[in-house]
Every structure is written in structure tokens, then in C-alpha cells.
Amino acid sequence: MTGSRPEVAAAETLPALFAAGRPDDPDAVFLEIPGGEPWTYGATWDRAAQVANGMRAAGVRPGDRVAVQVEKSPEAILAYLACVRSGAVLLPLNTAYTDDEVGRLTADAAPALLLRDRSEVAAFAEGQPVELDDHPVGPDDQAALLYTSGTTGRPKGAMLTHRNLASNAAGLHGLWGFRPDDVLLHVLPVFHTHGLFVATNCVLANGTRMIFLPRFDPDLVFEHLGRTTVMMGVPTHYTRLLADPRLTTEACRSVRLFVCGSAPLLASVHRSFRDRTGKAILERYGMTETSMISSNPLDGERRPGTVGFPLPDVEVRLADVDAEGVGGVEVHGPNVFSGYRGRPDLDASEFRPDGFFRTGDLGTLDDDGYLRIVGRTKDLVISGGLNVHPTEVEEAINALDGVLESAVVGLPDTDLGEAVVAVVVARPGATLDPDRMRTALRAGLAGFKVPKRVVLLDELPRNAMGKVEKAILRTLLTS
């Protein structure tokens, strides 16, 4: 395997990481495009140089921000590589954002350039030379600016350095045992950490190919799965694959590693996938501000419901641990961002004096050191002065017959302060009775944890990365 290569493991900038992984053969395929011509490493590198030269000609200077709201395409990757090579700072934007949302974020970020269509990226390359004097960058130079919110409230732009991104990708490359013959099936968006800075960077560090699907589509997945060795997805992807009769042991025979992240994976989904395919999904944990924090092991038990152990050189601790062993997850290491753009007011609230970043997640550590995320600090329900961790209640609900999935939130209550409310989705063909569900839950949960109300919905609202939008649920349930 190539994960032990010292030049990859030691990379502290993205140019160093990509140089270490770049294959000697310029005709080696980097992007395999279903229905289109493949992009080789040589052609990709030359085209990225042309885009970088075009951006420079338009006045983009090292350290300037380049906002990219481009559909998933080779051009989106070219814009990223052009920023890396020219010393610009990439600002990827969700392709679902409206003009108003883009306007709010760009007002805060003040980019030198905004690209909103793949044709605009291509236009910057036209007539430009393939030779480029790459801008030298250091580990502490900013490489990307990612917004953790922006559709409501004041935007928070996380500033990520070359060290943050390169060290994280190098660590994952070794930890997940990338090999010279690996082929990654890319089904994720590229405006997000998971699809861009985990999947794509690991492939570039490895110098191998990825099958670049325009989106997650079960038909396309099964069409290409037999030539795949690694797939990275979100929980929704795996639940949809489980609902498809084409998911079999034989269909997954070539895949050595299924990775899941961006949202919690139900332990029941983990077990069902393993039983159906013989493959145990590797769940990991990260966030915009830190890239990846922890991972279940490549070799060893991938424990359902947990996110494994801290990555090499990453420290994780729990703060303010309660009687049930639940505490705030805090992290320190080369992966942790340098701060929020223009928000010095957040330094004191988000960072401890010793440099640990307060993730806002709540977690536990079991006797073997596996980290388990039990919810967000803001999602903690305090009912009658007692703490209720939504994940605990959700797991009890999901174990009931006929339940596909659930989400638990706290809603204002004149007597209790907050009332525990559950939103439940039934399995296809199942009929659920809220009163009977509440009765069944009392057998395993303390009375104050049992939902005061159970609401049945056809589906849970999710964002582009599969996370349940609990804020939307609260609004829906209180309107």
C-alpha cells in the first residue's frame, strides 16, 4: 500500500501533497466521467494551470478569495486546483444557494472573483499557457474559506490553512490504507469538506483514479460498483442502497472500504449493511472547522454507533462531563482551523485558553476509547431541569418494530420548560400508533425521557449532506 510513503505523510501544504501523489505517467487517469472522456493527470494539471493563468490575468492575487458555485463537474475540480496553484483561497458555495444567499456570503467574504457556471471556469483557460509559475505557499497560509451557515444569521466563515487540509488528507491516506490499485467511487457534492477535502484529496495524494458521478444515483452506483475499491457516502446513501435488491455480497465484492460520514449512521443501518454485503461500513467524524477528527479502524472492530478513535496527531477530550459520561467534544491538532473570518468575538467562546476547539457536539468515550457522538449542545433537551440526549431516545425509538428512523427535539412547554417530542418515519408498509409507541418506550427509558408527543411524517428534512434539519422540524412543529 502507498499510505506509508514518507513524502505523503509529511506533506504540510496541498502542493506538496499533490506533488507526492502525482503519478509519473501523465496519461494516468484521474477523473473517469460516465458518458464522457476521461481526464488524465497530465491534462488536468495543464488545464488547471491555464485556469490559474486566466485568473491571474483577471487580477486575482495570492491570498484573494475565489468563490465557486459550480455544478459538480471537472471544471469545479479545476477551479480548486487553480486556486491551490496560484495561491488563491477557495470559497466553495452550495449549488442550491439562491442569489440572496450567495449575496450574503460574498458580502462577508469579499471574493475577488465569483464563478457560477462551469463554462465560466472553462473561459478562463482559453488561450492561456499550460506553463505556470506556481505560487509558493507555507503551511500556515490560508487555502480555503468554508461557511458553516449563512442562510440565516450572521455568516461564519472558517479559515482553513494548507496545514489543516494537507495533514488531514495525508493522515487519512495512511489510516485508510490507500493502495496503488484503488479506484474511488465519488458520489458526493464538491462544495463540502467530505467530497472535496476528504475524497478528492485522498485520491490526489494517492495518484489514482476516481469515477466521478454527477450525483448519487443508485443506477449509476450499481453500474460502476464492480470496478470500485473505495466508496465514501453519507447515511442516506447507504439506506437507499439497502432499499435496493441489487445490493448483494457479489455486487460489493471488489469494494474493500465503504466510508460514511457527514451525519450519524444508525447502528441498525450499519448492522443491516454488514449482514447484507459482508462489508462493515467505516464511520468517521469531522466538521467544517476541523476536517476529520476521528475514524473507526481499518483493521479492527468498526463499532456500530461510534466514530472510532482520534486521527494521528489529533487530540480529543470531553469537557464538563455529566453523571452519564456525556461531555462536550473538544479537539486540538494540525487539522483545527485558524478561526472565523472577521469574527474575533468568537475566539473566546469557541476556543479554550489552551487552544482546544469546542465543537459543539456532545459525546461519550467507552472503556476501549471509542468516541460516540450523542448530539449537539444546542439540541440537548432540558425537560423539567433534567437533561435528555436526543440520540438516546432516537435509538430506543428506532429499535421499535415498524420504525425506519426518528428525530427528537425539544419544544417550548409552560410546565417543563421544554417537552421531548419525537418525529417518526415508518418503514414501508408499516402502521405505527403513537400511543402504543410511547407505552413501549417506557419499558426502557426513564419517564422524563419518553416523548410527550410522537408525530408521524413521511420523511425527515435533510440538508445536502444528509443531516437531519432539526431547526426545520422545530419550526414545523410549532407553526
JSON list of N, CA and C in Angstrom, two decimals, residues 341-376:
[
{"chain": "A", "resi": 341, "resn": "ARG", "atom": "N", "xyz": [-13.44, 34.10, 9.82]},
{"chain": "A", "resi": 341, "resn": "ARG", "atom": "CA", "xyz": [-13.10, 35.35, 9.15]},
{"chain": "A", "resi": 341, "resn": "ARG", "atom": "C", "xyz": [-13.89, 36.51, 9.75]},
{"chain": "A", "resi": 342, "resn": "GLY", "atom": "N", "xyz": [-13.16, 37.54, 10.19]},
{"chain": "A", "resi": 342, "resn": "GLY", "atom": "CA", "xyz": [-13.79, 38.75, 10.69]},
{"chain": "A", "resi": 342, "resn": "GLY", "atom": "C", "xyz": [-14.60, 38.56, 11.95]},
{"chain": "A", "resi": 343, "resn": "ARG", "atom": "N", "xyz": [-14.35, 37.46, 12.68]},
{"chain": "A", "resi": 343, "resn": "ARG", "atom": "CA", "xyz": [-15.13, 37.21, 13.89]},
{"chain": "A", "resi": 343, "resn": "ARG", "atom": "C", "xyz": [-14.24, 36.97, 15.10]},
{"chain": "A", "resi": 344, "resn": "PRO", "atom": "N", "xyz": [-13.42, 37.95, 15.48]},
{"chain": "A", "resi": 344, "resn": "PRO", "atom": "CA", "xyz": [-12.59, 37.76, 16.69]},
{"chain": "A", "resi": 344, "resn": "PRO", "atom": "C", "xyz": [-13.43, 37.57, 17.95]},
{"chain": "A", "resi": 345, "resn": "ASP", "atom": "N", "xyz": [-14.70, 37.99, 17.87]},
{"chain": "A", "resi": 345, "resn": "ASP", "atom": "CA", "xyz": [-15.58, 37.82, 19.03]},
{"chain": "A", "resi": 345, "resn": "ASP", "atom": "C", "xyz": [-15.82, 36.35, 19.36]},
{"chain": "A", "resi": 346, "resn": "LEU", "atom": "N", "xyz": [-15.60, 35.48, 18.37]},
{"chain": "A", "resi": 346, "resn": "LEU", "atom": "CA", "xyz": [-15.84, 34.07, 18.60]},
{"chain": "A", "resi": 346, "resn": "LEU", "atom": "C", "xyz": [-14.64, 33.32, 19.16]},
{"chain": "A", "resi": 347, "resn": "ASP", "atom": "N", "xyz": [-13.48, 33.96, 19.15]},
{"chain": "A", "resi": 347, "resn": "ASP", "atom": "CA", "xyz": [-12.28, 33.28, 19.62]},
{"chain": "A", "resi": 347, "resn": "ASP", "atom": "C", "xyz": [-12.42, 32.80, 21.07]},
{"chain": "A", "resi": 348, "resn": "ALA", "atom": "N", "xyz": [-12.93, 33.68, 21.91]},
{"chain": "A", "resi": 348, "resn": "ALA", "atom": "CA", "xyz": [-13.06, 33.32, 23.33]},
{"chain": "A", "resi": 348, "resn": "ALA", "atom": "C", "xyz": [-14.14, 32.29, 23.56]},
{"chain": "A", "resi": 349, "resn": "SER", "atom": "N", "xyz": [-15.22, 32.37, 22.78]},
{"chain": "A", "resi": 349, "resn": "SER", "atom": "CA", "xyz": [-16.34, 31.46, 23.01]},
{"chain": "A", "resi": 349, "resn": "SER", "atom": "C", "xyz": [-16.13, 30.09, 22.37]},
{"chain": "A", "resi": 350, "resn": "GLU", "atom": "N", "xyz": [-15.38, 30.03, 21.28]},
{"chain": "A", "resi": 350, "resn": "GLU", "atom": "CA", "xyz": [-15.23, 28.77, 20.56]},
{"chain": "A", "resi": 350, "resn": "GLU", "atom": "C", "xyz": [-13.92, 28.04, 20.86]},
{"chain": "A", "resi": 351, "resn": "PHE", "atom": "N", "xyz": [-12.93, 28.76, 21.38]},
{"chain": "A", "resi": 351, "resn": "PHE", "atom": "CA", "xyz": [-11.63, 28.15, 21.71]},
{"chain": "A", "resi": 351, "resn": "PHE", "atom": "C", "xyz": [-11.35, 28.25, 23.20]},
{"chain": "A", "resi": 352, "resn": "ARG", "atom": "N", "xyz": [-10.82, 27.19, 23.78]},
{"chain": "A", "resi": 352, "resn": "ARG", "atom": "CA", "xyz": [-10.37, 27.22, 25.16]},
{"chain": "A", "resi": 352, "resn": "ARG", "atom": "C", "xyz": [-9.03, 27.96, 25.23]},
{"chain": "A", "resi": 353, "resn": "PRO", "atom": "N", "xyz": [-8.65, 28.44, 26.39]},
{"chain": "A", "resi": 353, "resn": "PRO", "atom": "CA", "xyz": [-7.35, 29.13, 26.52]},
{"chain": "A", "resi": 353, "resn": "PRO", "atom": "C", "xyz": [-6.16, 28.28, 26.10]},
{"chain": "A", "resi": 354, "resn": "ASP", "atom": "N", "xyz": [-6.26, 26.95, 26.21]},
{"chain": "A", "resi": 354, "resn": "ASP", "atom": "CA", "xyz": [-5.14, 26.08, 25.82]},
{"chain": "A", "resi": 354, "resn": "ASP", "atom": "C", "xyz": [-5.20, 25.68, 24.35]},
{"chain": "A", "resi": 355, "resn": "GLY", "atom": "N", "xyz": [-6.12, 26.30, 23.58]},
{"chain": "A", "resi": 355, "resn": "GLY", "atom": "CA", "xyz": [-6.15, 26.07, 22.14]},
{"chain": "A", "resi": 355, "resn": "GLY", "atom": "C", "xyz": [-7.13, 25.02, 21.67]},
{"chain": "A", "resi": 356, "resn": "PHE", "atom": "N", "xyz": [-7.78, 24.30, 22.57]},
{"chain": "A", "resi": 356, "resn": "PHE", "atom": "CA", "xyz": [-8.76, 23.30, 22.14]},
{"chain": "A", "resi": 356, "resn": "PHE", "atom": "C", "xyz": [-10.01, 23.99, 21.58]},
{"chain": "A", "resi": 357, "resn": "PHE", "atom": "N", "xyz": [-10.51, 23.45, 20.46]},
{"chain": "A", "resi": 357, "resn": "PHE", "atom": "CA", "xyz": [-11.72, 23.98, 19.82]},
{"chain": "A", "resi": 357, "resn": "PHE", "atom": "C", "xyz": [-12.93, 23.26, 20.37]},
{"chain": "A", "resi": 358, "resn": "ARG", "atom": "N", "xyz": [-13.94, 24.02, 20.73]},
{"chain": "A", "resi": 358, "resn": "ARG", "atom": "CA", "xyz": [-15.19, 23.46, 21.25]},
{"chain": "A", "resi": 358, "resn": "ARG", "atom": "C", "xyz": [-16.10, 23.16, 20.06]},
{"chain": "A", "resi": 359, "resn": "THR", "atom": "N", "xyz": [-16.28, 21.89, 19.75]},
{"chain": "A", "resi": 359, "resn": "THR", "atom": "CA", "xyz": [-17.01, 21.52, 18.53]},
{"chain": "A", "resi": 359, "resn": "THR", "atom": "C", "xyz": [-18.50, 21.80, 18.60]},
{"chain": "A", "resi": 360, "resn": "GLY", "atom": "N", "xyz": [-19.05, 21.86, 19.80]},
{"chain": "A", "resi": 360, "resn": "GLY", "atom": "CA", "xyz": [-20.50, 22.00, 19.93]},
{"chain": "A", "resi": 360, "resn": "GLY", "atom": "C", "xyz": [-21.21, 20.66, 19.93]},
{"chain": "A", "resi": 361, "resn": "ASP", "atom": "N", "xyz": [-20.45, 19.57, 19.77]},
{"chain": "A", "resi": 361, "resn": "ASP", "atom": "CA", "xyz": [-21.02, 18.22, 19.83]},
{"chain": "A", "resi": 361, "resn": "ASP", "atom": "C", "xyz": [-20.90, 17.66, 21.24]},
{"chain": "A", "resi": 362, "resn": "LEU", "atom": "N", "xyz": [-21.80, 16.77, 21.56]},
{"chain": "A", "resi": 362, "resn": "LEU", "atom": "CA", "xyz": [-21.77, 16.05, 22.82]},
{"chain": "A", "resi": 362, "resn": "LEU", "atom": "C", "xyz": [-21.39, 14.61, 22.55]},
{"chain": "A", "resi": 363, "resn": "GLY", "atom": "N", "xyz": [-20.53, 14.05, 23.39]},
{"chain": "A", "resi": 363, "resn": "GLY", "atom": "CA", "xyz": [-20.08, 12.69, 23.15]},
{"chain": "A", "resi": 363, "resn": "GLY", "atom": "C", "xyz": [-19.75, 11.94, 24.41]},
{"chain": "A", "resi": 364, "resn": "THR", "atom": "N", "xyz": [-19.47, 10.64, 24.23]},
{"chain": "A", "resi": 364, "resn": "THR", "atom": "CA", "xyz": [-19.01, 9.78, 25.30]},
{"chain": "A", "resi": 364, "resn": "THR", "atom": "C", "xyz": [-17.79, 9.00, 24.80]},
{"chain": "A", "resi": 365, "resn": "LEU", "atom": "N", "xyz": [-16.99, 8.52, 25.71]},
{"chain": "A", "resi": 365, "resn": "LEU", "atom": "CA", "xyz": [-15.87, 7.64, 25.40]},
{"chain": "A", "resi": 365, "resn": "LEU", "atom": "C", "xyz": [-16.08, 6.33, 26.15]},
{"chain": "A", "resi": 366, "resn": "ASP", "atom": "N", "xyz": [-16.11, 5.21, 25.41]},
{"chain": "A", "resi": 366, "resn": "ASP", "atom": "CA", "xyz": [-16.32, 3.94, 26.11]},
{"chain": "A", "resi": 366, "resn": "ASP", "atom": "C", "xyz": [-15.00, 3.43, 26.68]},
{"chain": "A", "resi": 367, "resn": "ASP", "atom": "N", "xyz": [-15.06, 2.30, 27.35]},
{"chain": "A", "resi": 367, "resn": "ASP", "atom": "CA", "xyz": [-13.88, 1.78, 28.04]},
{"chain": "A", "resi": 367, "resn": "ASP", "atom": "C", "xyz": [-12.73, 1.47, 27.09]},
{"chain": "A", "resi": 368, "resn": "ASP", "atom": "N", "xyz": [-13.03, 1.23, 25.81]},
{"chain": "A", "resi": 368, "resn": "ASP", "atom": "CA", "xyz": [-12.00, 0.92, 24.82]},
{"chain": "A", "resi": 368, "resn": "ASP", "atom": "C", "xyz": [-11.51, 2.16, 24.07]},
{"chain": "A", "resi": 369, "resn": "GLY", "atom": "N", "xyz": [-12.07, 3.33, 24.42]},
{"chain": "A", "resi": 369, "resn": "GLY", "atom": "CA", "xyz": [-11.62, 4.56, 23.79]},
{"chain": "A", "resi": 369, "resn": "GLY", "atom": "C", "xyz": [-12.38, 4.98, 22.56]},
{"chain": "A", "resi": 370, "resn": "TYR", "atom": "N", "xyz": [-13.44, 4.24, 22.19]},
{"chain": "A", "resi": 370, "resn": "TYR", "atom": "CA", "xyz": [-14.26, 4.64, 21.04]},
{"chain": "A", "resi": 370, "resn": "TYR", "atom": "C", "xyz": [-15.09, 5.87, 21.39]},
{"chain": "A", "resi": 371, "resn": "LEU", "atom": "N", "xyz": [-15.07, 6.84, 20.49]},
{"chain": "A", "resi": 371, "resn": "LEU", "atom": "CA", "xyz": [-15.86, 8.06, 20.66]},
{"chain": "A", "resi": 371, "resn": "LEU", "atom": "C", "xyz": [-17.25, 7.85, 20.09]},
{"chain": "A", "resi": 372, "resn": "ARG", "atom": "N", "xyz": [-18.24, 8.29, 20.81]},
{"chain": "A", "resi": 372, "resn": "ARG", "atom": "CA", "xyz": [-19.63, 8.21, 20.35]},
{"chain": "A", "resi": 372, "resn": "ARG", "atom": "C", "xyz": [-20.25, 9.59, 20.44]},
{"chain": "A", "resi": 373, "resn": "ILE", "atom": "N", "xyz": [-20.80, 10.08, 19.35]},
{"chain": "A", "resi": 373, "resn": "ILE", "atom": "CA", "xyz": [-21.45, 11.39, 19.33]},
{"chain": "A", "resi": 373, "resn": "ILE", "atom": "C", "xyz": [-22.92, 11.20, 19.66]},
{"chain": "A", "resi": 374, "resn": "VAL", "atom": "N", "xyz": [-23.38, 11.88, 20.68]},
{"chain": "A", "resi": 374, "resn": "VAL", "atom": "CA", "xyz": [-24.77, 11.70, 21.13]},
{"chain": "A", "resi": 374, "resn": "VAL", "atom": "C", "xyz": [-25.66, 12.89, 20.79]},
{"chain": "A", "resi": 375, "resn": "GLY", "atom": "N", "xyz": [-25.10, 13.93, 20.19]},
{"chain": "A", "resi": 375, "resn": "GLY", "atom": "CA", "xyz": [-25.94, 15.05, 19.79]},
{"chain": "A", "resi": 375, "resn": "GLY", "atom": "C", "xyz": [-25.16, 16.36, 19.80]},
{"chain": "A", "resi": 376, "resn": "ARG", "atom": "N", "xyz": [-25.88, 17.41, 19.52]},
{"chain": "A", "resi": 376, "resn": "ARG", "atom": "CA", "xyz": [-25.32, 18.75, 19.54]},
{"chain": "A", "resi": 376, "resn": "ARG", "atom": "C", "xyz": [-25.71, 19.44, 20.84]}
]
